[in-house]
Amino acid sequence: MTGSTPHDPIQWHGTTILSVRKNGTVVVAGDGQVSFGQTVMKSNARKVRTLSGGSVLAGFAGATADAFALFERLEGQLEKYPGQLTRACVEMAKDWRTDRYLRRLEAMMAVVDKDVSLVLTGNGDVLEPEDGMIAIGSGGSFALAAARALADRDDMDAEAIARKAMAIAADICVYTNHAVVVETLDAGA
């Protein structure tokens, strides 16, 4: 494969982001692999960030430079609407869909705070999953299936579920690795 178009799947290979919410804790986990085609370009990229003074966690799947631009835009909306994650994400999604520069960006974001979990896309989508779990990226389906299977285990908290689910995804998806970064928020924080 050569070249790259906005819908070329090569843009989407190279990550798995998973968010799990359980017993008042929410985590966002992301692997570290960045792939270009069938080549691993980097194995320890950090695709999960804290925003808004640590009260919001965000992870991205897609083109790295695009994701950094989106993190900056989201941070600006969070400053404009402090403590209102959903409103900040809706405003960001509007900009992402309508702004000439932003609508060319190829990424998806998983964004959480202590109360809400959201997926943001360049199509203007702001989606809240029913079960509080989010998975995006090439290994997202594997991680989500594993997390759902582990969710009712009393011996596993949100972080343990996320770590195990990410390990399962890394064993299945060639675009996901075991270099996982996990960020955590507690509802009491």
mmCIF file of C-alpha atoms in Angstrom:
data_model
loop_
_atom_site.group_PDB
_atom_site.id
_atom_site.type_symbol
_atom_site.label_atom_id
_atom_site.label_comp_id
_atom_site.label_asym_id
_atom_site.label_seq_id
_atom_site.Cartn_x
_atom_site.Cartn_y
_atom_site.Cartn_z
ATOM 1 C CA MET A 1 0.000 0.000 0.000
ATOM 2 C CA THR A 2 1.304 3.398 -0.864
ATOM 3 C CA GLY A 3 -0.136 6.794 -0.251
ATOM 4 C CA SER A 4 -2.843 7.650 2.190
ATOM 5 C CA THR A 5 -6.351 8.907 1.792
ATOM 6 C CA PRO A 6 -8.748 9.991 4.545
ATOM 7 C CA HIS A 7 -10.402 6.568 4.474
ATOM 8 C CA ASP A 8 -7.276 4.474 4.003
ATOM 9 C CA PRO A 9 -7.220 1.872 6.807
ATOM 10 C CA ILE A 10 -3.484 2.421 7.241
ATOM 11 C CA GLN A 11 -4.390 5.519 9.263
ATOM 12 C CA TRP A 12 -6.261 3.425 11.848
ATOM 13 C CA HIS A 13 -3.730 0.691 12.489
ATOM 14 C CA GLY A 14 -1.570 0.888 15.499
ATOM 15 C CA THR A 15 -3.485 1.242 18.708
ATOM 16 C CA THR A 16 -5.976 -0.011 21.192
ATOM 17 C CA ILE A 17 -7.634 2.266 23.729
ATOM 18 C CA LEU A 18 -9.927 0.838 26.412
ATOM 19 C CA SER A 19 -11.876 2.520 29.191
ATOM 20 C CA VAL A 20 -13.482 0.561 32.019
ATOM 21 C CA ARG A 21 -15.767 1.966 34.721
ATOM 22 C CA LYS A 22 -16.389 -0.129 37.855
ATOM 23 C CA ASN A 23 -17.221 0.549 41.516
ATOM 24 C CA GLY A 24 -16.604 4.297 41.357
ATOM 25 C CA THR A 25 -13.334 4.073 39.444
ATOM 26 C CA VAL A 26 -12.746 4.723 35.756
ATOM 27 C CA VAL A 27 -9.559 3.881 33.886
ATOM 28 C CA VAL A 28 -8.301 4.541 30.393
ATOM 29 C CA ALA A 29 -5.652 2.173 29.064
ATOM 30 C CA GLY A 30 -3.719 2.438 25.829
ATOM 31 C CA ASP A 31 -1.051 0.318 24.234
ATOM 32 C CA GLY A 32 2.184 1.817 22.950
ATOM 33 C CA GLN A 33 2.424 0.524 19.396
ATOM 34 C CA VAL A 34 2.533 2.859 16.423
ATOM 35 C CA SER A 35 2.427 1.060 13.089
ATOM 36 C CA PHE A 36 2.794 2.237 9.549
ATOM 37 C CA GLY A 37 1.414 -0.426 7.298
ATOM 38 C CA GLN A 38 3.006 -3.656 8.490
ATOM 39 C CA THR A 39 5.966 -2.011 10.192
ATOM 40 C CA VAL A 40 6.153 -1.171 13.898
ATOM 41 C CA MET A 41 7.498 2.376 14.005
ATOM 42 C CA LYS A 42 7.440 2.786 17.788
ATOM 43 C CA SER A 43 6.510 0.448 20.612
ATOM 44 C CA ASN A 44 6.145 2.801 23.579
ATOM 45 C CA ALA A 45 4.042 5.762 22.446
ATOM 46 C CA ARG A 46 1.841 7.383 25.086
ATOM 47 C CA LYS A 47 -1.711 7.616 23.729
ATOM 48 C CA VAL A 48 -3.495 8.307 27.016
ATOM 49 C CA ARG A 49 -3.422 11.766 28.609
ATOM 50 C CA THR A 50 -4.805 13.559 31.621
ATOM 51 C CA LEU A 51 -6.575 16.834 30.844
ATOM 52 C CA SER A 52 -8.293 19.595 32.792
ATOM 53 C CA GLY A 53 -5.949 19.425 35.769
ATOM 54 C CA GLY A 54 -6.244 15.642 36.008
ATOM 55 C CA SER A 55 -10.055 15.501 36.202
ATOM 56 C CA VAL A 56 -10.427 14.174 32.629
ATOM 57 C CA LEU A 57 -8.718 11.243 30.931
ATOM 58 C CA ALA A 58 -8.479 10.923 27.160
ATOM 59 C CA GLY A 59 -7.074 8.337 24.791
ATOM 60 C CA PHE A 60 -6.788 8.479 21.023
ATOM 61 C CA ALA A 61 -6.694 6.141 18.080
ATOM 62 C CA GLY A 62 -5.598 7.382 14.695
ATOM 63 C CA ALA A 63 -2.946 9.657 13.281
ATOM 64 C CA THR A 64 -0.696 10.874 16.094
ATOM 65 C CA ALA A 65 -0.225 14.479 14.980
ATOM 66 C CA ASP A 66 -3.986 14.784 14.465
ATOM 67 C CA ALA A 67 -4.649 13.469 17.953
ATOM 68 C CA PHE A 68 -2.357 16.072 19.521
ATOM 69 C CA ALA A 69 -4.262 18.823 17.717
ATOM 70 C CA LEU A 70 -7.514 17.337 19.026
ATOM 71 C CA PHE A 71 -6.184 17.097 22.599
ATOM 72 C CA GLU A 72 -5.352 20.821 22.440
ATOM 73 C CA ARG A 73 -8.818 21.687 21.110
ATOM 74 C CA LEU A 74 -10.517 19.575 23.752
ATOM 75 C CA GLU A 75 -8.407 21.158 26.487
ATOM 76 C CA GLY A 76 -9.562 24.571 25.234
ATOM 77 C CA GLN A 77 -13.206 23.500 25.396
ATOM 78 C CA LEU A 78 -12.701 22.080 28.891
ATOM 79 C CA GLU A 79 -11.305 25.456 29.988
ATOM 80 C CA LYS A 80 -14.330 27.161 28.450
ATOM 81 C CA TYR A 81 -16.781 24.740 30.132
ATOM 82 C CA PRO A 82 -15.114 23.604 33.375
ATOM 83 C CA GLY A 83 -16.739 20.588 35.000
ATOM 84 C CA GLN A 84 -18.991 20.049 31.954
ATOM 85 C CA LEU A 85 -17.340 17.240 30.022
ATOM 86 C CA THR A 86 -20.345 16.434 27.866
ATOM 87 C CA ARG A 87 -20.832 20.068 26.823
ATOM 88 C CA ALA A 88 -17.116 20.511 26.110
ATOM 89 C CA CYS A 89 -17.147 17.337 23.975
ATOM 90 C CA VAL A 90 -20.267 18.402 22.059
ATOM 91 C CA GLU A 91 -18.677 21.786 21.292
ATOM 92 C CA MET A 92 -15.459 20.055 20.260
ATOM 93 C CA ALA A 93 -17.385 17.641 17.994
ATOM 94 C CA LYS A 94 -19.163 20.582 16.341
ATOM 95 C CA ASP A 95 -15.819 22.238 15.636
ATOM 96 C CA TRP A 96 -14.312 18.971 14.454
ATOM 97 C CA ARG A 97 -17.131 18.424 11.978
ATOM 98 C CA THR A 98 -17.394 21.965 10.622
ATOM 99 C CA ASP A 99 -13.888 23.457 10.757
ATOM 100 C CA ARG A 100 -12.012 23.057 7.446
ATOM 101 C CA TYR A 101 -8.761 22.130 9.136
ATOM 102 C CA LEU A 102 -10.203 19.880 11.835
ATOM 103 C CA ARG A 103 -12.508 17.850 9.619
ATOM 104 C CA ARG A 104 -9.434 16.452 7.833
ATOM 105 C CA LEU A 105 -8.073 15.023 11.070
ATOM 106 C CA GLU A 106 -8.106 11.231 11.264
ATOM 107 C CA ALA A 107 -8.611 10.087 14.851
ATOM 108 C CA MET A 108 -11.128 8.936 17.432
ATOM 109 C CA MET A 109 -11.045 9.814 21.095
ATOM 110 C CA ALA A 110 -12.217 8.127 24.281
ATOM 111 C CA VAL A 111 -12.836 10.773 26.949
ATOM 112 C CA VAL A 112 -13.918 10.194 30.555
ATOM 113 C CA ASP A 113 -14.370 11.994 33.825
ATOM 114 C CA LYS A 114 -15.628 10.708 37.167
ATOM 115 C CA ASP A 115 -19.228 10.663 35.915
ATOM 116 C CA VAL A 116 -19.347 10.109 32.148
ATOM 117 C CA SER A 117 -17.569 8.132 29.400
ATOM 118 C CA LEU A 118 -17.711 9.398 25.802
ATOM 119 C CA VAL A 119 -16.445 8.525 22.339
ATOM 120 C CA LEU A 120 -15.749 11.449 19.971
ATOM 121 C CA THR A 121 -15.405 11.086 16.209
ATOM 122 C CA GLY A 122 -14.738 13.381 13.280
ATOM 123 C CA ASN A 123 -18.275 12.727 12.055
ATOM 124 C CA GLY A 124 -19.565 14.870 14.908
ATOM 125 C CA ASP A 125 -20.479 11.897 17.084
ATOM 126 C CA VAL A 126 -20.440 12.149 20.864
ATOM 127 C CA LEU A 127 -21.475 8.705 22.062
ATOM 128 C CA GLU A 128 -21.979 7.490 25.616
ATOM 129 C CA PRO A 129 -21.798 3.702 25.938
ATOM 130 C CA GLU A 130 -24.519 1.980 27.941
ATOM 131 C CA ASP A 131 -22.154 -0.053 30.092
ATOM 132 C CA GLY A 132 -19.484 2.593 30.740
ATOM 133 C CA MET A 133 -16.916 0.725 28.644
ATOM 134 C CA ILE A 134 -15.240 2.210 25.598
ATOM 135 C CA ALA A 135 -12.858 0.602 23.145
ATOM 136 C CA ILE A 136 -11.446 2.207 20.024
ATOM 137 C CA GLY A 137 -8.662 1.452 17.588
ATOM 138 C CA SER A 138 -7.679 -1.639 15.679
ATOM 139 C CA GLY A 139 -7.675 -3.907 18.742
ATOM 140 C CA GLY A 140 -10.676 -2.228 20.353
ATOM 141 C CA SER A 141 -13.177 -5.000 19.641
ATOM 142 C CA PHE A 142 -10.891 -7.609 21.198
ATOM 143 C CA ALA A 143 -10.266 -5.494 24.299
ATOM 144 C CA LEU A 144 -13.952 -4.636 24.692
ATOM 145 C CA ALA A 145 -15.050 -8.273 24.427
ATOM 146 C CA ALA A 146 -12.474 -9.320 27.009
ATOM 147 C CA ALA A 147 -13.398 -6.457 29.372
ATOM 148 C CA ARG A 148 -17.096 -7.310 29.179
ATOM 149 C CA ALA A 149 -16.326 -10.942 29.931
ATOM 150 C CA LEU A 150 -14.302 -9.925 33.004
ATOM 151 C CA ALA A 151 -16.581 -7.119 34.255
ATOM 152 C CA ASP A 152 -18.649 -9.147 36.708
ATOM 153 C CA ARG A 153 -15.666 -10.702 38.469
ATOM 154 C CA ASP A 154 -15.650 -9.586 42.100
ATOM 155 C CA ASP A 155 -11.902 -10.136 42.405
ATOM 156 C CA MET A 156 -11.041 -7.611 39.669
ATOM 157 C CA ASP A 157 -11.251 -3.828 39.865
ATOM 158 C CA ALA A 158 -11.426 -1.513 36.844
ATOM 159 C CA GLU A 159 -7.648 -1.368 36.422
ATOM 160 C CA ALA A 160 -7.193 -5.141 36.660
ATOM 161 C CA ILE A 161 -9.951 -5.661 34.079
ATOM 162 C CA ALA A 162 -8.404 -3.096 31.735
ATOM 163 C CA ARG A 163 -4.903 -4.560 32.045
ATOM 164 C CA LYS A 164 -6.090 -8.142 31.438
ATOM 165 C CA ALA A 165 -8.321 -7.094 28.520
ATOM 166 C CA MET A 166 -5.468 -5.130 26.929
ATOM 167 C CA ALA A 167 -3.170 -8.159 27.306
ATOM 168 C CA ILE A 168 -5.757 -10.310 25.551
ATOM 169 C CA ALA A 169 -6.095 -7.758 22.734
ATOM 170 C CA ALA A 170 -2.301 -7.590 22.369
ATOM 171 C CA ASP A 171 -2.162 -11.375 22.011
ATOM 172 C CA ILE A 172 -4.727 -11.247 19.164
ATOM 173 C CA CYS A 173 -4.276 -7.955 17.289
ATOM 174 C CA VAL A 174 -0.982 -7.470 15.448
ATOM 175 C CA TYR A 175 -1.413 -3.684 15.729
ATOM 176 C CA THR A 176 -1.538 -3.786 19.552
ATOM 177 C CA ASN A 177 1.316 -4.473 21.966
ATOM 178 C CA HIS A 178 1.883 -5.136 25.668
ATOM 179 C CA ALA A 179 3.391 -1.702 26.491
ATOM 180 C CA VAL A 180 0.242 -0.449 28.236
ATOM 181 C CA VAL A 181 -0.250 2.908 29.944
ATOM 182 C CA VAL A 182 -3.150 3.147 32.406
ATOM 183 C CA GLU A 183 -4.546 6.346 33.932
ATOM 184 C CA THR A 184 -7.132 6.210 36.733
ATOM 185 C CA LEU A 185 -9.829 8.469 38.209
ATOM 186 C CA ASP A 186 -11.799 7.724 41.368
ATOM 187 C CA ALA A 187 -15.354 9.031 41.738
ATOM 188 C CA GLY A 188 -14.392 10.569 45.075
ATOM 189 C CA ALA A 189 -11.599 12.605 43.460
#
